[in-house]
Amino acid sequence: MAAADELAFHEFEEATNLLAETPDAATTSRTDQLTPQGHVAVAVGLGAEDEVEENDKTSLLQEEKQQPGFWTFDYYQSFFDVDTSQVLDRIKGSLLPRPGHNFVRHHLRNRPDLYGPFWICATLAFVLAITGNLTLVLAQRKDPSIHYSPQFHKVTVAGITIYCYAWLVPLALWGFLRWRKGVRERMGPYTFLETVCVYGYSLFVFIPTVVLWLIPVPWLQWLFGALALALSASGLVFTLWPVVREDTRLVAAVLLSAVVLLHALLAVGCKFYFFQPLPLEHIAPPPQAISLSPNTLLASTSPRTMVT
Amino acid sequence: MAEAAESPGDPATASPKPLFAGLSDISISQDIPVEGEITIPMRSRIREFDSSTLNESVHNTIMRDLKAVGKKFMHVLYPRKSNTLLRDWDLWGPLILCVTLALMLQQGSADNEKDGGPQFAEVFVIIWFGAVTITLNSKLLGGNISFFQSLCVLGYCILPLTVAMLVCRLVLLADSGPINFMVRLFVVIVMFAWSVIASTAFLADSQPPNRKALAVYPVFLFYFVISWMILTFTPK
């Protein structure tokens, strides 16, 4: 019976597919479901003309609220239009990636925010510098000859690294996906802000990992690092897979492996730079130490100081 | 009290009454005099004050500003729900506190300059750009606090941490050891909590209720970073 078919519960996948095809359709939150404003209908059994009507209503509604120019304050305020519960939900979604779930469609619901990426990057930068300094404190406990210093320059380095990664890599990815847009029929590329959002929230899992790297057991540190990298990279891959799977196999494989590789490079680089493994004579010292060691040899007569 | 005459509250009478029909029946009882002044005599005298601040001595000007700053310090140290910080904001207090903190935190020329603590400029930039970022964040989230009011509150609430810095420097004059570190840790933690509570008391009311945590978290991060800089300060 057609009526019973319309009333039957349809999978949520279809709604997300519809949403993928019309990415500009206004999505409404759960409280607004009673109002018949251009929301994407879940009951796909509606006739074709009803869908056209919905799309017309949607486009009309969108034209009504004018986009403020990018020089006004309201333009940027639209990117911070999130509640505490929404931010927490997005963080949870990035911590537990699932194969069918697309982060952009299911959690962002096409309403990206800039609060999450900005403050997660800030927190990660400071946590990196602070815990890196704390490992120095713990090392000094064991070996009193190590000279402790606050190493404030690491905050600058951490900040620049994290922010460049979280904003320039999504820019490159977005540019590349738009360039390949012609090959895809079904699904449009993500907007720049959605890509930034995905990357920003995917960095959240590194915050507890970095804190756990305080434990001075090397294999445990590598285990935590691998776990965090797996969670984070799989979140990215699951989000990018629907966009990329219509492309040629080669491009898809290269893109996904490049994304995972860059992520791994970030994790490993942070581990090596901020958490110097001890004791120092077993590992080759980093380049800064080599360039500065003549000075320290001349300046200090006391036993070795730890130069980073 | 103005009393309405007996107005028929009888629902049985279904006749439609004209609007505000009972108003004409209100009468003011005779034993309360209605009086008052309509003119505002103080206004002209305030204008006289404004022009006369040019002629006052420098001592008066400086003392007036110092007293305003001191009053706000008291409001921070004993945070109550008051509007003084918000209504009469000024940035002298934050400037004094920031310069004091940055002077105390800066390291002299270390044997390895890259390895030392923050320089004066770094502390200054962190405090001011941190405060500006938090203010922008709270305004973008929809808070109805003005830009300079928020800067004023955040700057004044650094006062407990400046006190902690002074205490730490004094404690560091004694010989270092685990007790020394414990005392400093305890003082910094208490002052950090005080700063966060004081600034939240002023700032949290200006946010929409479902975004309070989003606006307070950056404040927490800001004071945490400053506390970390204070705790890791090692004199040469």
Coordinates of C-alpha atoms in Angstrom, one line a residue:
Chain A
M1 CA 0.0 0.0 0.0
A2 CA 1.5 3.3 -0.9
A3 CA 0.1 5.1 2.2
A4 CA 1.6 2.5 4.5
D5 CA 4.9 2.8 2.6
E6 CA 5.0 6.5 3.2
L7 CA 4.3 6.0 6.9
A8 CA 7.0 3.4 7.3
F9 CA 10.2 4.4 8.9
H10 CA 12.9 5.0 6.4
E11 CA 16.6 4.7 7.0
F12 CA 18.4 7.8 8.0
E13 CA 20.9 7.2 5.2
E14 CA 18.4 8.4 2.7
A15 CA 18.0 11.7 4.4
T16 CA 21.8 12.2 4.4
N17 CA 21.9 11.3 0.8
L18 CA 19.2 13.8 0.0
L19 CA 21.1 16.3 2.1
A20 CA 24.3 15.5 0.1
E21 CA 22.5 16.2 -3.1
T22 CA 21.1 19.5 -2.0
P23 CA 23.8 20.8 0.4
D24 CA 22.2 24.2 0.6
A25 CA 18.9 22.9 2.0
A26 CA 18.2 24.3 5.4
T27 CA 18.3 21.7 8.0
T28 CA 16.4 22.2 11.2
S29 CA 17.0 21.0 14.7
R30 CA 14.9 18.5 16.5
T31 CA 12.7 21.1 18.1
D32 CA 11.7 22.6 14.8
Q33 CA 10.4 19.5 13.2
L34 CA 6.8 20.5 13.5
T35 CA 7.2 23.5 11.3
P36 CA 7.0 22.7 7.6
Q37 CA 9.9 24.9 6.6
G38 CA 12.0 23.4 3.8
H39 CA 13.6 20.7 5.9
V40 CA 14.8 17.6 4.1
A41 CA 11.9 15.1 4.2
V42 CA 12.8 11.7 5.5
A43 CA 9.8 10.0 3.9
V44 CA 11.3 9.5 0.5
G45 CA 8.0 8.1 -0.7
L46 CA 6.6 11.5 -1.4
G47 CA 5.9 12.3 -5.0
A48 CA 8.4 14.1 -7.1
E49 CA 6.4 17.3 -7.2
D50 CA 6.4 17.5 -3.4
E51 CA 10.2 17.4 -3.4
V52 CA 10.3 20.2 -6.0
E53 CA 8.0 22.2 -3.8
E54 CA 10.2 21.6 -0.8
N55 CA 13.2 22.8 -2.7
D56 CA 11.4 25.9 -3.9
K57 CA 10.4 26.7 -0.4
T58 CA 13.9 26.1 0.7
S59 CA 15.5 28.4 -1.8
L60 CA 12.9 31.1 -1.1
L61 CA 13.6 31.0 2.6
Q62 CA 17.3 31.1 2.0
E63 CA 17.0 34.2 -0.2
E64 CA 15.0 35.9 2.6
K65 CA 17.8 35.9 5.1
Q66 CA 20.5 37.9 3.4
Q67 CA 24.1 36.9 3.8
P68 CA 25.8 39.8 5.5
G69 CA 29.0 40.9 3.9
F70 CA 32.2 39.6 5.2
W71 CA 33.3 42.9 6.7
T72 CA 30.4 43.0 9.1
F73 CA 30.5 41.5 12.6
D74 CA 27.3 39.4 11.9
Y75 CA 29.0 37.4 9.2
Y76 CA 31.5 36.1 11.7
Q77 CA 28.9 35.7 14.4
S78 CA 27.1 33.1 12.2
F79 CA 30.1 30.9 12.6
F80 CA 29.9 30.9 16.4
D81 CA 26.2 29.9 16.5
V82 CA 26.7 26.8 18.6
D83 CA 25.6 25.8 22.0
T84 CA 27.6 24.0 24.6
S85 CA 25.7 20.7 24.0
Q86 CA 26.4 20.9 20.2
V87 CA 30.1 21.4 20.7
L88 CA 30.2 18.5 23.1
D89 CA 28.3 16.4 20.7
R90 CA 30.7 17.2 17.9
I91 CA 33.7 16.4 20.1
K92 CA 32.1 13.0 21.0
G93 CA 31.5 12.4 17.3
S94 CA 35.1 13.0 16.4
L95 CA 36.3 10.7 19.2
L96 CA 34.3 7.7 18.0
P97 CA 34.3 7.6 14.3
R98 CA 32.1 5.0 12.7
P99 CA 32.3 3.7 9.1
G100 CA 28.8 4.8 8.0
H101 CA 28.8 8.0 9.8
N102 CA 30.0 11.1 8.0
F103 CA 31.1 13.7 10.5
V104 CA 30.0 16.6 8.3
R105 CA 26.5 15.3 7.6
H106 CA 25.7 13.7 10.9
H107 CA 27.3 15.9 13.4
L108 CA 27.9 19.2 11.7
R109 CA 24.6 19.0 9.8
N110 CA 26.0 21.5 7.4
R111 CA 26.4 24.1 10.0
P112 CA 30.1 24.4 10.7
D113 CA 31.4 26.4 13.5
L114 CA 34.7 28.0 14.1
Y115 CA 34.7 27.8 17.9
G116 CA 35.7 24.1 18.0
P117 CA 38.7 24.3 15.7
F118 CA 40.1 27.5 17.1
W119 CA 39.9 26.6 20.8
I120 CA 40.9 23.0 20.3
C121 CA 44.0 24.1 18.4
A122 CA 44.8 26.7 21.2
T123 CA 44.4 24.1 23.9
L124 CA 46.5 21.5 22.0
A125 CA 49.3 24.0 21.5
F126 CA 49.4 25.0 25.2
V127 CA 49.0 21.4 26.4
L128 CA 51.9 20.3 24.2
A129 CA 54.2 23.0 25.5
I130 CA 53.2 22.5 29.1
T131 CA 53.5 18.7 29.1
G132 CA 56.8 18.9 27.2
N133 CA 58.1 21.1 30.0
L134 CA 56.7 18.8 32.6
T135 CA 58.6 15.8 31.2
L136 CA 61.7 17.9 31.7
V137 CA 60.7 18.4 35.3
L138 CA 60.2 14.7 35.8
A139 CA 63.5 14.0 34.2
Q140 CA 65.3 16.4 36.5
R141 CA 63.9 14.5 39.4
K142 CA 65.6 11.4 38.2
D143 CA 68.8 13.0 37.1
P144 CA 69.6 16.2 39.0
S145 CA 72.4 17.2 36.6
I146 CA 69.8 18.1 34.0
H147 CA 69.3 21.9 34.0
Y148 CA 65.6 22.8 34.1
S149 CA 64.4 25.8 32.2
P150 CA 60.9 27.0 31.3
Q151 CA 61.5 26.6 27.6
F152 CA 58.9 29.2 26.7
H153 CA 59.9 29.3 23.0
K154 CA 58.1 25.9 22.7
V155 CA 54.8 27.6 23.2
T156 CA 55.4 29.7 20.1
V157 CA 56.6 26.8 18.0
A158 CA 53.6 24.6 19.1
G159 CA 51.2 27.4 18.4
I160 CA 52.5 28.1 14.9
T161 CA 52.7 24.4 14.0
I162 CA 49.2 23.4 15.2
Y163 CA 47.5 26.4 13.7
C164 CA 49.3 26.1 10.3
Y165 CA 48.4 22.4 10.2
A166 CA 44.8 22.9 11.1
W167 CA 44.2 25.7 8.6
L168 CA 46.5 25.3 5.7
V169 CA 46.1 21.6 5.2
P170 CA 42.2 21.9 5.0
L171 CA 42.8 24.8 2.5
A172 CA 44.9 22.6 0.3
L173 CA 42.4 19.7 0.6
W174 CA 39.4 21.9 -0.2
G175 CA 41.2 23.4 -3.2
F176 CA 42.1 19.9 -4.5
L177 CA 38.6 18.6 -4.0
R178 CA 37.1 21.6 -5.8
W179 CA 39.5 21.1 -8.6
R180 CA 38.3 17.5 -9.0
K181 CA 34.7 18.5 -8.7
G182 CA 34.0 17.9 -12.3
V183 CA 34.5 14.2 -12.0
R184 CA 31.8 13.7 -9.4
E185 CA 28.1 13.7 -10.1
R186 CA 26.4 13.0 -6.9
M187 CA 28.0 14.7 -4.1
G188 CA 29.3 18.2 -4.0
P189 CA 32.6 19.0 -2.2
Y190 CA 32.6 20.3 1.3
T191 CA 32.9 24.0 2.0
F192 CA 36.1 25.3 3.3
L193 CA 34.7 25.8 6.8
E194 CA 33.4 22.2 6.9
T195 CA 36.9 20.9 6.1
V196 CA 38.4 23.1 8.7
C197 CA 35.8 21.9 11.2
V198 CA 36.6 18.2 10.4
Y199 CA 40.3 18.8 10.9
G200 CA 39.9 20.9 14.0
Y201 CA 37.6 18.4 15.8
S202 CA 39.8 15.5 14.7
L203 CA 42.7 17.1 16.6
F204 CA 40.8 16.8 19.8
V205 CA 41.8 13.2 20.5
F206 CA 45.4 14.3 20.8
I207 CA 44.8 16.4 23.9
P208 CA 44.4 13.5 26.3
T209 CA 47.0 11.6 24.4
V210 CA 49.6 14.3 25.0
V211 CA 48.7 14.4 28.7
L212 CA 49.1 10.6 28.8
W213 CA 52.5 11.0 27.2
L214 CA 53.8 12.2 30.6
I215 CA 54.0 8.6 31.6
P216 CA 57.7 7.8 31.0
V217 CA 57.3 4.3 29.6
P218 CA 58.3 4.4 25.9
W219 CA 56.3 1.6 24.5
L220 CA 53.2 2.9 26.3
Q221 CA 53.8 6.3 24.7
W222 CA 54.0 4.8 21.3
L223 CA 50.9 2.8 21.9
F224 CA 48.9 5.8 23.0
G225 CA 50.2 7.7 20.0
A226 CA 49.2 5.0 17.6
L227 CA 45.8 4.7 19.1
A228 CA 45.2 8.5 18.9
L229 CA 46.5 8.6 15.3
A230 CA 44.2 5.7 14.3
L231 CA 41.1 7.3 15.8
S232 CA 41.8 10.7 14.3
A233 CA 42.9 9.5 10.9
S234 CA 40.0 7.1 10.6
G235 CA 37.6 10.0 11.4
L236 CA 39.1 12.0 8.6
V237 CA 39.0 9.0 6.2
F238 CA 35.4 8.2 6.9
T239 CA 34.4 11.8 6.3
L240 CA 36.3 12.1 3.1
W241 CA 35.4 8.7 1.7
P242 CA 31.9 9.6 0.3
V243 CA 33.4 12.6 -1.5
V244 CA 36.3 10.8 -2.9
R245 CA 34.9 7.4 -3.8
E246 CA 33.4 8.6 -7.1
D247 CA 36.8 9.8 -8.3
T248 CA 39.3 7.5 -10.0
R249 CA 40.8 4.9 -7.8
L250 CA 44.3 6.3 -8.1
V251 CA 43.3 9.8 -7.0
A252 CA 41.2 8.5 -4.1
A253 CA 44.0 6.3 -2.8
V254 CA 46.6 9.0 -3.2
L255 CA 44.4 11.6 -1.5
L256 CA 43.5 9.5 1.5
S257 CA 47.0 8.2 2.0
A258 CA 48.3 11.8 1.8
V259 CA 45.8 12.9 4.5
V260 CA 46.8 10.0 6.8
L261 CA 50.5 10.6 6.2
L262 CA 50.3 14.3 7.1
H263 CA 48.4 13.4 10.2
A264 CA 51.0 10.8 11.2
L265 CA 53.8 13.3 10.5
L266 CA 52.2 15.8 12.8
A267 CA 51.8 13.3 15.6
V268 CA 55.3 11.9 15.3
G269 CA 56.9 15.3 14.9
C270 CA 55.2 16.6 18.0
K271 CA 56.3 13.5 19.9
F272 CA 59.9 14.0 19.0
Y273 CA 60.1 17.7 19.4
F274 CA 58.3 18.3 22.6
F275 CA 59.0 15.0 24.4
Q276 CA 62.7 14.5 24.2
P277 CA 63.4 10.9 25.0
L278 CA 65.8 10.3 27.9
P279 CA 68.7 9.8 28.5
L280 CA 70.1 12.0 25.8
E281 CA 73.2 10.1 24.9
H282 CA 71.4 7.2 23.4
I283 CA 69.5 9.3 20.8
A284 CA 70.9 11.6 18.2
P285 CA 70.4 15.1 19.5
P286 CA 68.1 17.4 17.4
P287 CA 69.8 19.9 15.1
Q288 CA 69.3 22.9 17.4
A289 CA 71.4 21.2 20.0
I290 CA 74.2 20.6 17.5
S291 CA 74.4 24.2 16.5
L292 CA 74.3 25.5 20.1
S293 CA 76.6 22.9 21.6
P294 CA 79.8 24.8 20.9
N295 CA 78.4 27.7 23.0
T296 CA 77.5 25.5 25.9
L297 CA 80.8 23.7 25.8
L298 CA 82.6 27.0 26.2
A299 CA 80.1 28.6 28.6
S300 CA 79.4 25.9 31.1
T301 CA 81.9 24.0 33.1
S302 CA 79.4 22.1 35.0
P303 CA 78.2 18.6 33.7
R304 CA 76.1 18.5 30.7
T305 CA 73.1 20.7 30.4
M306 CA 70.1 19.6 28.5
V307 CA 69.9 21.8 25.4
T308 CA 66.8 21.5 23.3
Chain B
M1 CA -2.4 53.2 47.6
A2 CA -4.7 54.0 44.7
E3 CA -7.8 51.9 45.1
A4 CA -10.2 50.9 42.4
A5 CA -13.8 51.4 43.2
E6 CA -16.0 48.4 43.4
S7 CA -15.8 47.1 39.9
P8 CA -18.3 44.3 39.2
G9 CA -16.3 41.1 38.9
D10 CA -19.5 39.3 38.2
P11 CA -19.1 36.9 35.3
A12 CA -22.8 36.5 35.0
T13 CA -23.2 39.9 33.4
A14 CA -22.3 39.2 29.9
S15 CA -22.7 42.7 28.7
P16 CA -19.5 43.8 26.9
K17 CA -17.8 46.5 28.9
P18 CA -15.8 49.2 27.1
L19 CA -12.0 49.0 27.5
F20 CA -10.5 50.4 30.6
A21 CA -13.9 51.1 32.0
G22 CA -12.7 50.8 35.5
L23 CA -10.1 53.5 35.2
S24 CA -12.4 56.3 35.7
D25 CA -13.4 54.9 39.0
I26 CA -9.9 54.9 40.4
S27 CA -9.5 57.5 43.0
I28 CA -6.5 58.4 45.1
S29 CA -7.2 58.5 48.8
Q30 CA -7.0 61.8 50.3
D31 CA -4.4 61.2 53.0
I32 CA -1.4 60.7 50.7
P33 CA 0.0 63.9 49.4
V34 CA 1.3 63.8 45.9
E35 CA 4.4 65.9 45.7
G36 CA 7.9 66.0 44.4
E37 CA 10.3 68.0 42.4
I38 CA 10.4 67.8 38.6
T39 CA 13.5 69.8 38.0
I40 CA 16.9 68.2 38.5
P41 CA 19.0 70.7 40.3
M42 CA 22.2 68.7 40.2
R43 CA 22.7 68.7 36.5
S44 CA 24.0 72.2 36.2
R45 CA 26.4 71.6 39.0
I46 CA 27.8 68.5 37.3
R47 CA 28.7 70.6 34.3
E48 CA 30.6 73.0 36.5
F49 CA 32.6 70.0 37.8
D50 CA 33.5 68.9 34.3
S51 CA 35.0 72.2 33.3
S52 CA 36.8 72.6 36.6
T53 CA 38.8 69.4 36.3
L54 CA 41.1 71.3 34.0
N55 CA 42.0 73.7 36.8
E56 CA 42.5 71.1 39.6
S57 CA 46.0 70.1 40.7
V58 CA 47.7 67.1 39.2
H59 CA 47.6 65.5 42.7
N60 CA 43.8 65.5 42.6
T61 CA 43.7 64.0 39.2
I62 CA 46.1 61.2 40.0
M63 CA 44.5 60.5 43.3
R64 CA 41.1 60.3 41.8
D65 CA 42.2 57.7 39.2
L66 CA 44.2 55.8 41.8
K67 CA 41.2 55.7 44.1
A68 CA 39.0 54.3 41.2
V69 CA 41.6 51.7 40.5
G70 CA 41.9 50.8 44.1
K71 CA 38.2 50.5 44.5
K72 CA 38.1 48.0 41.6
F73 CA 41.0 46.0 43.1
M74 CA 38.8 45.6 46.2
H75 CA 35.9 44.4 44.1
V76 CA 38.1 41.8 42.5
L77 CA 39.5 40.6 45.8
Y78 CA 36.1 40.2 47.3
P79 CA 33.9 39.3 44.3
R80 CA 30.4 40.3 44.9
K81 CA 27.6 40.8 42.4
S82 CA 28.3 44.4 41.7
N83 CA 28.4 46.4 38.6
T84 CA 31.2 48.7 39.4
L85 CA 33.8 47.0 37.3
L86 CA 31.4 46.9 34.4
R87 CA 29.9 50.3 34.6
D88 CA 33.0 52.4 35.2
W89 CA 35.5 50.4 33.3
D90 CA 39.1 51.7 32.9
L91 CA 42.2 50.1 31.6
W92 CA 44.7 51.6 34.0
G93 CA 44.4 48.8 36.4
P94 CA 45.0 46.1 33.8
L95 CA 48.0 48.0 32.5
I96 CA 49.6 48.4 35.9
L97 CA 49.0 44.7 36.6
C98 CA 50.2 43.5 33.3
V99 CA 53.4 45.6 33.4
T100 CA 54.1 44.4 37.0
L101 CA 53.6 40.8 36.1
A102 CA 55.7 41.0 32.9
L103 CA 58.5 42.8 34.7
M104 CA 58.6 40.1 37.4
L105 CA 58.3 37.2 35.0
Q106 CA 60.9 38.2 32.5
Q107 CA 64.2 36.5 32.5
G108 CA 67.4 38.4 32.3
S109 CA 69.8 37.4 29.6
A110 CA 70.1 33.6 30.0
D111 CA 73.1 31.7 28.9
N112 CA 70.9 30.2 26.3
E113 CA 68.4 32.7 25.3
K114 CA 66.0 30.3 23.6
D115 CA 65.7 28.2 26.6
G116 CA 64.6 30.6 29.2
G117 CA 61.3 31.8 30.4
P118 CA 59.1 34.3 28.6
Q119 CA 60.5 37.7 27.8
F120 CA 58.7 40.9 28.8
A121 CA 57.1 41.2 25.3
E122 CA 55.9 37.7 25.3
V123 CA 54.1 38.0 28.6
F124 CA 52.6 41.3 27.5
V125 CA 51.4 39.9 24.2
I126 CA 50.0 36.8 25.8
I127 CA 48.0 38.8 28.3
W128 CA 46.7 41.5 26.0
F129 CA 46.1 39.3 22.9
G130 CA 44.6 36.6 25.1
A131 CA 42.2 39.1 26.7
V132 CA 41.2 40.5 23.2
T133 CA 40.7 37.0 21.9
I134 CA 38.5 36.0 24.8
T135 CA 36.5 39.2 24.5
L136 CA 36.0 38.6 20.7
N137 CA 35.0 35.0 21.5
S138 CA 32.4 36.0 24.0
K139 CA 31.0 38.7 21.7
L140 CA 30.8 36.3 18.8
L141 CA 29.0 33.8 20.9
G142 CA 26.3 36.4 21.5
G143 CA 27.2 37.9 24.8
N144 CA 26.0 41.4 25.5
I145 CA 29.1 42.9 27.2
S146 CA 31.0 45.6 25.6
F147 CA 34.5 45.2 24.3
F148 CA 36.3 47.3 26.8
Q149 CA 34.2 46.2 29.8
S150 CA 35.3 42.7 29.1
L151 CA 39.0 43.7 28.7
C152 CA 38.7 45.6 32.0
V153 CA 37.3 42.6 33.9
L154 CA 39.8 40.2 32.5
G155 CA 42.7 42.6 33.3
Y156 CA 41.6 43.3 36.8
C157 CA 41.1 39.6 37.6
I158 CA 44.9 39.1 37.0
L159 CA 45.3 40.8 40.4
P160 CA 45.3 37.5 42.4
L161 CA 47.9 36.0 40.1
T162 CA 50.1 39.1 40.5
V163 CA 49.9 38.6 44.2
A164 CA 50.8 34.9 43.7
M165 CA 53.9 36.0 41.7
L166 CA 55.0 38.3 44.5
V167 CA 54.6 35.5 47.0
C168 CA 56.5 33.1 44.8
R169 CA 59.4 35.5 44.4
L170 CA 59.6 35.9 48.1
V171 CA 59.4 32.2 48.7
L172 CA 62.1 31.6 46.1
L173 CA 64.5 33.7 48.2
A174 CA 64.6 30.8 50.6
D175 CA 66.5 27.7 49.5
S176 CA 64.7 25.6 47.0
G177 CA 63.4 22.1 47.8
P178 CA 60.2 20.1 47.6
I179 CA 58.6 22.1 50.4
N180 CA 59.4 25.3 48.5
F181 CA 57.8 23.9 45.4
M182 CA 54.7 22.7 47.4
V183 CA 54.2 26.1 48.9
R184 CA 54.4 27.8 45.6
L185 CA 52.1 25.2 43.9
F186 CA 49.5 25.7 46.6
V187 CA 49.6 29.5 46.4
V188 CA 49.4 29.5 42.6
I189 CA 46.5 27.0 42.6
V190 CA 44.5 29.1 45.1
M191 CA 45.1 32.3 43.3
F192 CA 44.2 30.7 40.0
A193 CA 40.9 29.5 41.4
W194 CA 40.3 33.0 42.8
S195 CA 41.0 34.6 39.4
V196 CA 38.7 32.3 37.5
I197 CA 35.9 32.6 40.1
A198 CA 36.2 36.4 40.2
S199 CA 36.1 36.8 36.4
T200 CA 33.3 34.3 36.0
A201 CA 31.2 36.2 38.5
F202 CA 31.4 39.2 36.4
L203 CA 31.3 37.7 32.9
A204 CA 29.0 34.8 33.1
D205 CA 25.8 36.8 33.4
S206 CA 26.3 38.5 30.1
Q207 CA 26.2 35.2 28.1
P208 CA 23.1 33.4 26.9
P209 CA 22.4 30.5 29.3
N210 CA 23.2 27.6 27.0
R211 CA 26.6 29.0 26.0
K212 CA 28.0 29.9 29.4
A213 CA 30.5 27.0 29.4
L214 CA 31.7 27.9 25.9
A215 CA 32.5 31.5 27.1
V216 CA 34.1 30.5 30.4
Y217 CA 36.4 27.9 29.1
P218 CA 38.8 30.3 27.3
V219 CA 39.0 32.4 30.5
F220 CA 40.0 29.2 32.3
L221 CA 42.7 28.5 29.7
F222 CA 44.0 32.1 29.8
Y223 CA 44.5 32.1 33.6
F224 CA 45.9 28.6 33.5
V225 CA 48.6 29.6 31.0
I226 CA 49.5 32.7 33.2
S227 CA 49.6 30.4 36.3
W228 CA 51.9 28.0 34.5
M229 CA 54.2 30.9 33.6
I230 CA 54.2 32.0 37.3
L231 CA 54.8 28.5 38.6
T232 CA 57.7 27.7 36.3
F233 CA 59.5 30.9 37.0
T234 CA 63.0 30.1 38.1
P235 CA 65.3 33.0 39.0
K236 CA 68.8 33.1 37.6

